[in-house]
PDB file of C-alpha atoms in Angstrom:
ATOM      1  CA  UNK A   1     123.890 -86.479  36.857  1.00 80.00           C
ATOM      2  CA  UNK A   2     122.960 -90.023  36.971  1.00 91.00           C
ATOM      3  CA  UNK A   3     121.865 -92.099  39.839  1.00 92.00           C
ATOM      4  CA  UNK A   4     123.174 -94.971  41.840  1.00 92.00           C
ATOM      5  CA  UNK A   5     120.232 -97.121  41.493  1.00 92.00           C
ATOM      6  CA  UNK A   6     122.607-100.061  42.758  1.00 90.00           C
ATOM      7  CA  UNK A   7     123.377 -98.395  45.696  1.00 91.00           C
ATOM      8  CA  UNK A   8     120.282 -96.694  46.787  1.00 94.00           C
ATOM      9  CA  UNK A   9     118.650 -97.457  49.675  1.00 94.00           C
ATOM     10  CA  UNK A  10     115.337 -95.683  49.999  1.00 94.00           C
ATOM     11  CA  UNK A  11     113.626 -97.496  52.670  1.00 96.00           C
ATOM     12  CA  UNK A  12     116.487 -98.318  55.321  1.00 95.00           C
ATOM     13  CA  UNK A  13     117.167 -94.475  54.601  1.00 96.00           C
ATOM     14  CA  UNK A  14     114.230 -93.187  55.324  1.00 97.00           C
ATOM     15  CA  UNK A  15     113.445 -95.566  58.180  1.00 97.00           C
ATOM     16  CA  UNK A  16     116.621 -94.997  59.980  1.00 97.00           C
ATOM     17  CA  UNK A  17     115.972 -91.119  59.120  1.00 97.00           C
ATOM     18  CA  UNK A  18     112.527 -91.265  61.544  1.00 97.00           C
ATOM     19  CA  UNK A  19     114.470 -92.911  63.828  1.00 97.00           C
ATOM     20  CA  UNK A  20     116.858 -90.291  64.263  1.00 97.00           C
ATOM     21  CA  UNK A  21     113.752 -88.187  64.204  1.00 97.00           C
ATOM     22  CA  UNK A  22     112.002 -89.999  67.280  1.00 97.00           C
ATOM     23  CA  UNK A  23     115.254 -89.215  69.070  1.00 97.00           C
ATOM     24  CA  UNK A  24     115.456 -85.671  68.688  1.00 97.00           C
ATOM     25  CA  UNK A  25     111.741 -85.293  69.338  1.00 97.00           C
ATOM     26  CA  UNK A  26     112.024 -87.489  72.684  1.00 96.00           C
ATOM     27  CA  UNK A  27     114.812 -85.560  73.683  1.00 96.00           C
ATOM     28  CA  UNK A  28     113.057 -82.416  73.464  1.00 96.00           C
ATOM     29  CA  UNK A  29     109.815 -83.133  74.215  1.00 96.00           C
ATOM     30  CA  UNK A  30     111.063 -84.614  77.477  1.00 95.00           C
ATOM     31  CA  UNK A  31     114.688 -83.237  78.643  1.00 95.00           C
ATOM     32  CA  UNK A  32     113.771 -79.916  76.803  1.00 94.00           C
ATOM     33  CA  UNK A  33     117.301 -80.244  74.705  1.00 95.00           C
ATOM     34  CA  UNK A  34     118.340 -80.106  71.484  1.00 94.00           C
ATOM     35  CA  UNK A  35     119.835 -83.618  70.175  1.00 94.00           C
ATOM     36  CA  UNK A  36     123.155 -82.395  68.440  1.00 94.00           C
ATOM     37  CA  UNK A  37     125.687 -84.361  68.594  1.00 94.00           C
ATOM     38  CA  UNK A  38     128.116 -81.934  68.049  1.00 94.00           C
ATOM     39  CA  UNK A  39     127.019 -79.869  71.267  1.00 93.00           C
ATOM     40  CA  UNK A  40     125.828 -82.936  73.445  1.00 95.00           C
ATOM     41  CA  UNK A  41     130.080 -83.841  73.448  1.00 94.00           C
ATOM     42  CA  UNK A  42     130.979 -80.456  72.820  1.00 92.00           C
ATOM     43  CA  UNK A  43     128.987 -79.464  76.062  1.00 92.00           C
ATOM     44  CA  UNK A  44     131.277 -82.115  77.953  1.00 92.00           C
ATOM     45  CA  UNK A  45     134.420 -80.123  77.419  1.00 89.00           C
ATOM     46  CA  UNK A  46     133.175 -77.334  79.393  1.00 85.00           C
ATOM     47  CA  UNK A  47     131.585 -79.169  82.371  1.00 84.00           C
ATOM     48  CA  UNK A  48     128.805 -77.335  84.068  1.00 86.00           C
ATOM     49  CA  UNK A  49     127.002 -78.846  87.651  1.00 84.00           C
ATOM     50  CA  UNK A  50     123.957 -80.702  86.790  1.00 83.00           C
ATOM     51  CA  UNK A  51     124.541 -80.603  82.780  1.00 89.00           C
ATOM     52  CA  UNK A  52     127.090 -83.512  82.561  1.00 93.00           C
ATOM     53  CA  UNK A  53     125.382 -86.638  83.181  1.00 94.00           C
ATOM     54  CA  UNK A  54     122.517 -86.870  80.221  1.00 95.00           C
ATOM     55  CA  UNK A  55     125.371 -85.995  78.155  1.00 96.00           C
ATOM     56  CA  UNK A  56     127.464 -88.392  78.827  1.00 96.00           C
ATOM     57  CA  UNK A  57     124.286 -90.910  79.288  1.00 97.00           C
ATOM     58  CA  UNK A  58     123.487 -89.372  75.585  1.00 97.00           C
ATOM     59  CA  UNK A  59     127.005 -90.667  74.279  1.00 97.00           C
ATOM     60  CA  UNK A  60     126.927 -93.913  76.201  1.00 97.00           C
ATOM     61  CA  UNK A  61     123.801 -94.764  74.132  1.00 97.00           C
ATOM     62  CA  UNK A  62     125.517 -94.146  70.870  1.00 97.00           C
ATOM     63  CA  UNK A  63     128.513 -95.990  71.781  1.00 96.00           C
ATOM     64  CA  UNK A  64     126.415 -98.948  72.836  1.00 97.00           C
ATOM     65  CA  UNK A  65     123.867 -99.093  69.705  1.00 96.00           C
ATOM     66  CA  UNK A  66     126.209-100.731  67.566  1.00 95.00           C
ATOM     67  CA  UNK A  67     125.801-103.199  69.748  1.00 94.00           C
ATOM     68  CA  UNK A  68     122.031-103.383  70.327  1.00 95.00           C
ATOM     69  CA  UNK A  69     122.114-103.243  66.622  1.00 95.00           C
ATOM     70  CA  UNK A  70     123.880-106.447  65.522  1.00 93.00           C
ATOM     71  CA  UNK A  71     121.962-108.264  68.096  1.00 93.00           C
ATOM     72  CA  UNK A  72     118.637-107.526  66.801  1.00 91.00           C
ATOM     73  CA  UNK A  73     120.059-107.109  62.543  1.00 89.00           C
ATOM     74  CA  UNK A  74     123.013-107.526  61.089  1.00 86.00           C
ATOM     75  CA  UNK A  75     125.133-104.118  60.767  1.00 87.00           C
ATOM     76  CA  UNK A  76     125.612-103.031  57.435  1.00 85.00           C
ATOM     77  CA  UNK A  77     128.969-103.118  55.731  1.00 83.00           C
ATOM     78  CA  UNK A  78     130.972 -99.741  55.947  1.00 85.00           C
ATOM     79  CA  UNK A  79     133.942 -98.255  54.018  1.00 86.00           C
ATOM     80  CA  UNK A  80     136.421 -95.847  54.877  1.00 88.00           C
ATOM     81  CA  UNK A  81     139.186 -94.814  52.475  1.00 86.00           C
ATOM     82  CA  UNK A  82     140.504 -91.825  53.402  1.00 89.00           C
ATOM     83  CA  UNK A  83     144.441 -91.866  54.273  1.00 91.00           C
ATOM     84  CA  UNK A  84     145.043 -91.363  57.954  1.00 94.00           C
ATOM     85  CA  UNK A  85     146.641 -88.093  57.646  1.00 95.00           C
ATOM     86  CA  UNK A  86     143.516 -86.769  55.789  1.00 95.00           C
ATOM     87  CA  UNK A  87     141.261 -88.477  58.635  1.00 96.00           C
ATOM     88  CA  UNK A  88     143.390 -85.922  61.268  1.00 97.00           C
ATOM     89  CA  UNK A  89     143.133 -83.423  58.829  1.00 97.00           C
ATOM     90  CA  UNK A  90     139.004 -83.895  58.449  1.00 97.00           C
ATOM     91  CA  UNK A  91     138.293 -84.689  62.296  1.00 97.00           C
ATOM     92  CA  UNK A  92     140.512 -81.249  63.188  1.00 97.00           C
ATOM     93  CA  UNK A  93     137.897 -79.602  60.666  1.00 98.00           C
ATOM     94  CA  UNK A  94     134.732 -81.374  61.713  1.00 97.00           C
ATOM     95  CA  UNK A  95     135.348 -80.512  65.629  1.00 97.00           C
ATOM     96  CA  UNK A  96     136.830 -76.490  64.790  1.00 96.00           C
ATOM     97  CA  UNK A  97     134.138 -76.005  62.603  1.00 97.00           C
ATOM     98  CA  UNK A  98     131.325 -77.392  64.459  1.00 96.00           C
ATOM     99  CA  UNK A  99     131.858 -75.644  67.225  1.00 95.00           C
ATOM    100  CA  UNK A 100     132.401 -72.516  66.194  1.00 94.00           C
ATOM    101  CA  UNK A 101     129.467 -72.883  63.535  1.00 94.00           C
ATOM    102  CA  UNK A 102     127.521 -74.004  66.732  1.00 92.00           C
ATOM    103  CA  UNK A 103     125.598 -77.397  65.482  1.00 94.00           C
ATOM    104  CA  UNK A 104     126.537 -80.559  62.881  1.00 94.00           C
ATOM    105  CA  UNK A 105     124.295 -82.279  60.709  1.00 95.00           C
ATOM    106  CA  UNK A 106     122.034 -83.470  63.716  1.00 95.00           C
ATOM    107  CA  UNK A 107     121.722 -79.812  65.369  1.00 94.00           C
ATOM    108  CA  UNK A 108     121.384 -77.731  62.312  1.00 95.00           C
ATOM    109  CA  UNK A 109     120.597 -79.933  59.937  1.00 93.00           C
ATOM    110  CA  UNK A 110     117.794 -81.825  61.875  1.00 94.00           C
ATOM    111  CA  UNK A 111     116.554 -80.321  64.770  1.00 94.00           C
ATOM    112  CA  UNK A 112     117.242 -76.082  63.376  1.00 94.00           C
ATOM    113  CA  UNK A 113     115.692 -77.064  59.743  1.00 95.00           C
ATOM    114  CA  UNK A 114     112.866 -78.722  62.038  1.00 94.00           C
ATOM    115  CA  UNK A 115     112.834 -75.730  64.452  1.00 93.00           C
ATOM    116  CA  UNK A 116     112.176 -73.240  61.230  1.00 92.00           C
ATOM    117  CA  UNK A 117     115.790 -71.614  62.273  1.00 94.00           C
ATOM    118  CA  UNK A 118     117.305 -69.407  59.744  1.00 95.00           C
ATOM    119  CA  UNK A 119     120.580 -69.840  61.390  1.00 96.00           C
ATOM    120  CA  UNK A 120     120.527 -73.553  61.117  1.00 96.00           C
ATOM    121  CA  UNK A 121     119.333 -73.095  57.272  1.00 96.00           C
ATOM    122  CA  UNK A 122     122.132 -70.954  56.589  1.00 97.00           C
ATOM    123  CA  UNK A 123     124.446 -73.548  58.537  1.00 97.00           C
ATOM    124  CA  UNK A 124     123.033 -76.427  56.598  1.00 97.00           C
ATOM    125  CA  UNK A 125     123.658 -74.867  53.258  1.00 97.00           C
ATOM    126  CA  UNK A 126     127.050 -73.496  54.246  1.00 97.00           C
ATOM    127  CA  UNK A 127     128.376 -77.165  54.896  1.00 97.00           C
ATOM    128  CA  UNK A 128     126.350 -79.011  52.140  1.00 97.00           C
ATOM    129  CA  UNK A 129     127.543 -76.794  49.621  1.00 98.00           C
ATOM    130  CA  UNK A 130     131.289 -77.353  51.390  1.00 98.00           C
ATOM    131  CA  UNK A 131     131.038 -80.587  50.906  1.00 97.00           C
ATOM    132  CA  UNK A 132     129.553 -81.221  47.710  1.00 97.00           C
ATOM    133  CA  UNK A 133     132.783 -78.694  46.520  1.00 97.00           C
ATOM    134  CA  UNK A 134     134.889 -81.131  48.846  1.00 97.00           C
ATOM    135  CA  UNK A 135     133.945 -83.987  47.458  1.00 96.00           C
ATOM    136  CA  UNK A 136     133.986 -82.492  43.789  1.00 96.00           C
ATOM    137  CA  UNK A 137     137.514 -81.676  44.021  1.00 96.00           C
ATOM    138  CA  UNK A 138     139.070 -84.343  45.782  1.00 94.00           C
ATOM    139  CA  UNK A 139     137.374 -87.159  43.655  1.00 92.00           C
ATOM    140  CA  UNK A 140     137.126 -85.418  39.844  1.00 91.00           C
ATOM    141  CA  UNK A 141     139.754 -82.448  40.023  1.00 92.00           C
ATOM    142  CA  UNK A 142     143.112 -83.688  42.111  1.00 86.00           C
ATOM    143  CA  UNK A 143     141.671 -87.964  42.137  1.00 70.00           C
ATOM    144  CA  UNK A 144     139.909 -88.081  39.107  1.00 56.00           C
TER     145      UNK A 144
ATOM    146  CA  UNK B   1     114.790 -89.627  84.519  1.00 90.00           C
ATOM    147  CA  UNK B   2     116.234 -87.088  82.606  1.00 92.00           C
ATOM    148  CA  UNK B   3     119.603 -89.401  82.125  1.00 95.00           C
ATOM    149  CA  UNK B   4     118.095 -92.586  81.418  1.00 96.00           C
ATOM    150  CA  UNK B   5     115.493 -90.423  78.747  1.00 97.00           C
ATOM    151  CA  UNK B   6     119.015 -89.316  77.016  1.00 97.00           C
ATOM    152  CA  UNK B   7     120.611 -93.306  77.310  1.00 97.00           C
ATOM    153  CA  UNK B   8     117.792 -94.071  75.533  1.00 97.00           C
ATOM    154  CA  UNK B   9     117.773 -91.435  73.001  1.00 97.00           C
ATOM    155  CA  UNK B  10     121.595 -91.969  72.681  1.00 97.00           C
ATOM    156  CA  UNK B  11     120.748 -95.633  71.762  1.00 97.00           C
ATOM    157  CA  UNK B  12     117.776 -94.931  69.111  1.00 97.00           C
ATOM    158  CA  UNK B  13     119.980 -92.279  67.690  1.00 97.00           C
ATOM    159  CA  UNK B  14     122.599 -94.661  66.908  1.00 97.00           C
ATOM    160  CA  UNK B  15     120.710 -97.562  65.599  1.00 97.00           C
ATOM    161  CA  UNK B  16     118.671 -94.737  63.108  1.00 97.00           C
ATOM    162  CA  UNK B  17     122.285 -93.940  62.160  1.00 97.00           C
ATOM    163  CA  UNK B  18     123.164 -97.160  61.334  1.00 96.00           C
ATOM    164  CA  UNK B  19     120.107 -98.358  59.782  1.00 96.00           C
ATOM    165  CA  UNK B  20     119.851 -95.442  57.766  1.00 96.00           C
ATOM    166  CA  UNK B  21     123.801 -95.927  55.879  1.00 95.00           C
ATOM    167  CA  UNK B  22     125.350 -93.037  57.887  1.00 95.00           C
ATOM    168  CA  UNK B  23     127.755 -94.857  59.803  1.00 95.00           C
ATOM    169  CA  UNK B  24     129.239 -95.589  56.345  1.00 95.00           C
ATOM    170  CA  UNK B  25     131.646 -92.942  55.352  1.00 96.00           C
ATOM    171  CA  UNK B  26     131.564 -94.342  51.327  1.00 95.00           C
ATOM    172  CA  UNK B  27     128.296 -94.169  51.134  1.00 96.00           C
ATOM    173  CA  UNK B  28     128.267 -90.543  52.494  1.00 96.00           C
ATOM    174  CA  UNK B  29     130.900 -89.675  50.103  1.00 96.00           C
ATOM    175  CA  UNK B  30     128.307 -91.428  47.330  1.00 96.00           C
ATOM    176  CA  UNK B  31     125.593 -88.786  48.053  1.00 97.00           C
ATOM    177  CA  UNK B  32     128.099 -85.920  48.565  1.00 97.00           C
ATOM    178  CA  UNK B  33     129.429 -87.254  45.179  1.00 96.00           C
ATOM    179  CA  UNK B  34     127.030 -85.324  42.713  1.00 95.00           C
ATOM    180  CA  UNK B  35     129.199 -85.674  39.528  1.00 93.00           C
ATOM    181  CA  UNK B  36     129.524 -89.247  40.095  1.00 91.00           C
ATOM    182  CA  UNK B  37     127.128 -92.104  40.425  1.00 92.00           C
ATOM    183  CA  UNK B  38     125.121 -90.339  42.994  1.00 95.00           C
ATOM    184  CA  UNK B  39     123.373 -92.233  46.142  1.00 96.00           C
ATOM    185  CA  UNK B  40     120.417 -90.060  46.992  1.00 96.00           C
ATOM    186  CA  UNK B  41     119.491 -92.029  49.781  1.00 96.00           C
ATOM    187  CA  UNK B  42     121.096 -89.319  52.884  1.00 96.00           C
ATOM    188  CA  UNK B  43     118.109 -87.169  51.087  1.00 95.00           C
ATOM    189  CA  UNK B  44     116.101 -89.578  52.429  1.00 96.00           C
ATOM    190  CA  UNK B  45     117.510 -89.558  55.816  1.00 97.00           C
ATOM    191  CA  UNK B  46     117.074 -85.947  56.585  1.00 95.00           C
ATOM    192  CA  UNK B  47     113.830 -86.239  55.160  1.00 95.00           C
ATOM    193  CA  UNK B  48     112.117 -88.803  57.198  1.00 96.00           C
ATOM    194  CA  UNK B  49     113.550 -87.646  60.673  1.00 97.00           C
ATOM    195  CA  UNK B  50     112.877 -83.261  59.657  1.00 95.00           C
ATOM    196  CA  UNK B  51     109.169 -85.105  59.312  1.00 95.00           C
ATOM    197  CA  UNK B  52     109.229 -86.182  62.611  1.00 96.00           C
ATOM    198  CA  UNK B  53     111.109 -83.869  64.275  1.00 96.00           C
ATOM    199  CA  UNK B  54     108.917 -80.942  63.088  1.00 96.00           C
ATOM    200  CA  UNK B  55     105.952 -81.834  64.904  1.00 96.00           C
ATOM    201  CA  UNK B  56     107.866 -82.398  67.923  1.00 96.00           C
ATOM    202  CA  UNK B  57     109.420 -78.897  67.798  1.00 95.00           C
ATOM    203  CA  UNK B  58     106.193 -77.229  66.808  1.00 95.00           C
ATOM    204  CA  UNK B  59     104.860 -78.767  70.276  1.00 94.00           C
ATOM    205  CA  UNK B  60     108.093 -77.940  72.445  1.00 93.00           C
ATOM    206  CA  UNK B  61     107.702 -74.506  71.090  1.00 91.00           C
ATOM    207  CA  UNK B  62     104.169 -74.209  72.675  1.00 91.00           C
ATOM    208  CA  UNK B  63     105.587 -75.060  75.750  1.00 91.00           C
ATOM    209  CA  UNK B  64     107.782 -73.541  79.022  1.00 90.00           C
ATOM    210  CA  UNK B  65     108.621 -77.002  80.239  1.00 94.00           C
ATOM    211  CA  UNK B  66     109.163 -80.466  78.839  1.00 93.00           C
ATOM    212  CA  UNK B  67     107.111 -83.303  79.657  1.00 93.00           C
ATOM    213  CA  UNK B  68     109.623 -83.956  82.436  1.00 93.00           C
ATOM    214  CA  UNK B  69     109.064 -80.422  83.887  1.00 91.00           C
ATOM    215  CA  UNK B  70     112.287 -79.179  82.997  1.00 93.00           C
ATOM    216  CA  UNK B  71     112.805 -75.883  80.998  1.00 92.00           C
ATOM    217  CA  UNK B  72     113.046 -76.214  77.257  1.00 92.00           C
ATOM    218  CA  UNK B  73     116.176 -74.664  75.973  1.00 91.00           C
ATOM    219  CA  UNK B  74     115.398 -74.163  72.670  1.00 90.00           C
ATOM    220  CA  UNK B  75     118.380 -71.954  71.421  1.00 89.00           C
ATOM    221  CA  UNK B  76     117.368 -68.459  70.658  1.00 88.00           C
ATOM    222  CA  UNK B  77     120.505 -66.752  68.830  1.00 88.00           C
ATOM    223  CA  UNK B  78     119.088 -65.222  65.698  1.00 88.00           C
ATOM    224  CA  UNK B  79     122.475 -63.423  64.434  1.00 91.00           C
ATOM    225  CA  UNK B  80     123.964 -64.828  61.259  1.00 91.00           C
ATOM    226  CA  UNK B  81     127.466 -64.118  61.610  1.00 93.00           C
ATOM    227  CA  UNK B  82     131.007 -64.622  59.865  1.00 94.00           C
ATOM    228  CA  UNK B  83     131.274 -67.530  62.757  1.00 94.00           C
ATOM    229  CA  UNK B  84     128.293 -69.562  62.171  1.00 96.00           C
ATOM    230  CA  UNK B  85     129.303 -69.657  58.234  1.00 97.00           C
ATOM    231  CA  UNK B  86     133.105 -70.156  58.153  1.00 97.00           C
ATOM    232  CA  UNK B  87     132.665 -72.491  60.834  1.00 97.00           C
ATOM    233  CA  UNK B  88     129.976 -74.833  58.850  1.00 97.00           C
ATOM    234  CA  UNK B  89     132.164 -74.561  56.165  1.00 97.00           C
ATOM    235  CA  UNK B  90     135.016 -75.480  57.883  1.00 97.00           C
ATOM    236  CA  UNK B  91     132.955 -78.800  58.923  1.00 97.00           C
ATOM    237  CA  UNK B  92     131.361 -79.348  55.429  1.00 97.00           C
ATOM    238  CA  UNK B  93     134.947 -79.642  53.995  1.00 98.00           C
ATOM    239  CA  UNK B  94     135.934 -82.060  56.831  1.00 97.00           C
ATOM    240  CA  UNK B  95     132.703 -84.096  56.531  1.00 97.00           C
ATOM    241  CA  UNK B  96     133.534 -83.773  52.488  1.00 97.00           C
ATOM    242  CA  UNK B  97     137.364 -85.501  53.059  1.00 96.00           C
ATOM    243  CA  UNK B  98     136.043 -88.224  55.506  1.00 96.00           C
ATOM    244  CA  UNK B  99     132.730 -89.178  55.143  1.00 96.00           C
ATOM    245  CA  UNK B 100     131.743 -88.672  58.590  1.00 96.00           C
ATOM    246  CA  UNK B 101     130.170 -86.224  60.577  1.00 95.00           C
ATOM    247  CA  UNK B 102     130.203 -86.451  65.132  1.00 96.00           C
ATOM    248  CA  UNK B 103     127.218 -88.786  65.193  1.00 95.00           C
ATOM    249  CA  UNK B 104     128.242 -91.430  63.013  1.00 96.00           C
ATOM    250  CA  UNK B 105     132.292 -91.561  63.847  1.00 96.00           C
ATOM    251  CA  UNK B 106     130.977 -92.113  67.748  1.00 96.00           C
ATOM    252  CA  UNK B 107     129.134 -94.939  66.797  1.00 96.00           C
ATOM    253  CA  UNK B 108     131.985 -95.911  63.890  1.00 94.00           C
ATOM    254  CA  UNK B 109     134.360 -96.017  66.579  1.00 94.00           C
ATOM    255  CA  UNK B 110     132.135 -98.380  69.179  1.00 93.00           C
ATOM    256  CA  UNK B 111     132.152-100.837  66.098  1.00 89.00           C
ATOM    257  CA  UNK B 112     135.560-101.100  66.598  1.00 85.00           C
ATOM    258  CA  UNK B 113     136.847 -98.934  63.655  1.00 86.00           C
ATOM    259  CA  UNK B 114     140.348 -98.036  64.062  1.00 88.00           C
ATOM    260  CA  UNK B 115     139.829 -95.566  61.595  1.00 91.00           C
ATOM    261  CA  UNK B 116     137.141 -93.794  63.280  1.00 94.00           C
ATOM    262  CA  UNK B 117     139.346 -93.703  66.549  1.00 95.00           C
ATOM    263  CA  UNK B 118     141.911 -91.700  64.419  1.00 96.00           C
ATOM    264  CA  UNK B 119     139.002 -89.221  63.238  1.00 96.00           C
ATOM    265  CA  UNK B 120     137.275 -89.018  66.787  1.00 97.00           C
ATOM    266  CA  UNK B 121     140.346 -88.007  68.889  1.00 97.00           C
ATOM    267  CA  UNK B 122     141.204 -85.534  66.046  1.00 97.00           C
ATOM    268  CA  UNK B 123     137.676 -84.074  66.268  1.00 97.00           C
ATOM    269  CA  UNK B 124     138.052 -83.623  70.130  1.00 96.00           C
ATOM    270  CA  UNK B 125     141.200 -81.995  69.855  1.00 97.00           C
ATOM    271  CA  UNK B 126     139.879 -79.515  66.929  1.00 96.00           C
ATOM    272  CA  UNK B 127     136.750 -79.181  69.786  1.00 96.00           C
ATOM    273  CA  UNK B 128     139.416 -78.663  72.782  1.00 95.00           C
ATOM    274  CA  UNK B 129     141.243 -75.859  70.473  1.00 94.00           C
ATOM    275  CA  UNK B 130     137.731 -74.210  70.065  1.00 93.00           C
ATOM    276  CA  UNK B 131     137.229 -74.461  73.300  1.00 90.00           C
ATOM    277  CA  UNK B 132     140.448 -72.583  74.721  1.00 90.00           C
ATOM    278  CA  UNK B 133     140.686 -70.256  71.957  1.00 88.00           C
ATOM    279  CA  UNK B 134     136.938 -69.019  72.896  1.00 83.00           C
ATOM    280  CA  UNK B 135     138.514 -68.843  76.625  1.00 79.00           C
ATOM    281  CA  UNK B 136     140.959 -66.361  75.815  1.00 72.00           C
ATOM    282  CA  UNK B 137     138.210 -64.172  73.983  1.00 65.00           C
ATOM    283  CA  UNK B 138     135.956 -63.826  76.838  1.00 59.00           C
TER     284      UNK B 138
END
């Protein structure tokens, strides 16, 4: 294995990573929910009386922090370059899959690991290991 | 109070996303990348907010009702079940092809990604077909 060096960023990670961790806390501490982002939108599909507006209010946030971002910083250069028809293919996987695994990497893999769920640990290695694999074949067995 | 608590939640969220590389799907792919030159830094990520998060859950746990007064749902399902693992595998590969997992492609696509559009209405729809498939079962 060798490292990135080049490309690591401990200290943007890790600050942006208690960020997302003030969220979740916040949004527990005071609404009593659970921030996954896979449920908060999931949750919207199947609209219950009283349970649709901090959802939505949740997503609004999100949408808008790019925003609030590159006012206050500049936003960091991103990269995509998978092939449309493998995007599809990836965000019919990602929304299947979350749902019926119940939680993403924000449910499981932050607030269950932080909970001390065994559910959310088994979740969390399920789609690491997937995507380690994933990632294994598509860049050093069919791309490589 | 409770919606303007999640706006605001919704908007740290996304900056710690961005701030912290997730909203870029090559860099994702970099620390999901183990045989190659791997980025270590999403290690990082998970760290620093599980650190933060735990207190907060140990002291939700200790508690009926948020600060707000309203009832913590904490989930309490403790089956581990054929669902709960195909279905995180199922998202593992997709996060594995595209570099992106529901947080980040919502705030991918508010940067004006076209890409990310592509990836968000597909995740919807594979939510929607979860949605009326688990209709029919019950």
């Amino acid at each position: 294995m060798t490292i990135d060096w080049a490309s690591f960023t401990p200290w943007t990670s890790l600050a942006g990573g208690l960020l997302i961790g003030l969220a979740a806390s916040l949004l527990v501490l005071m609404n009593g929910r659970i921030a996954g982002i896979s449920g908060v939108v999931g949750g919207l599909l199947r609209p219950r009386t009283g349970d649709t507006a901090w959802r939505a209010a949740f997503i609004l946030g999100m949408l808008l922090a790019p925003g609030l971002y590159a006012w206050i910083w500049r936003i960091p250069q991103s990269e995509i370059t998978t092939s449309t028809p493998l995007l599809v293919a990836a965000g019919l996987l990602v929304g299947i899959g979350t749902r019926f695994g119940s939680g993403c990497t924000s449910g499981h893999g932050v607030c269950g690991l932080a909970r001390g769920s065994a559910r959310s640990l088994v979740a969390t290695l399920s789609f690491m290991l997937a995507g380690f694999i994933t990632v294994f074949v598509t860049r050093h067995v069919i791309g490589g | 109070m409770q919606t303007l608590v999640a706006f605001a939640v919704g908007l740290i969220f996304g900056c710690g996303l961005i701030l912290a590389g997730m909203t870029n799907p090559a860099k994702v792919i970099a620390f999901l990348d183990l045989a190659g030159p791997w980025d270590p830094s999403l290690a990082l990520v998970m760290g620093g907010a599980m650190a933060v998060a735990s207190a907060a859950f140990a002291l939700a746990r200790s508690r009926a009702r948020s600060l707000l007064g309203l009832p913590m749902q904490l989930p309490t399902l403790k089956t581990i079940d054929r669902k709960l693992v195909l279905g995180s595998v199922a998202f593992g590969i997709g996060w594995g092809l595209g570099g992106l997992c529901p947080g980040p492609a919502l705030v991918a696509l508010a940067s004006g990604r076209h890409e990310a559009l592509v990836f968000v209405a597909a995740m919807l729809a594979g939510m929607a077909i979860h949605e009326i498939s688990s209709r029919k079962i019950s």
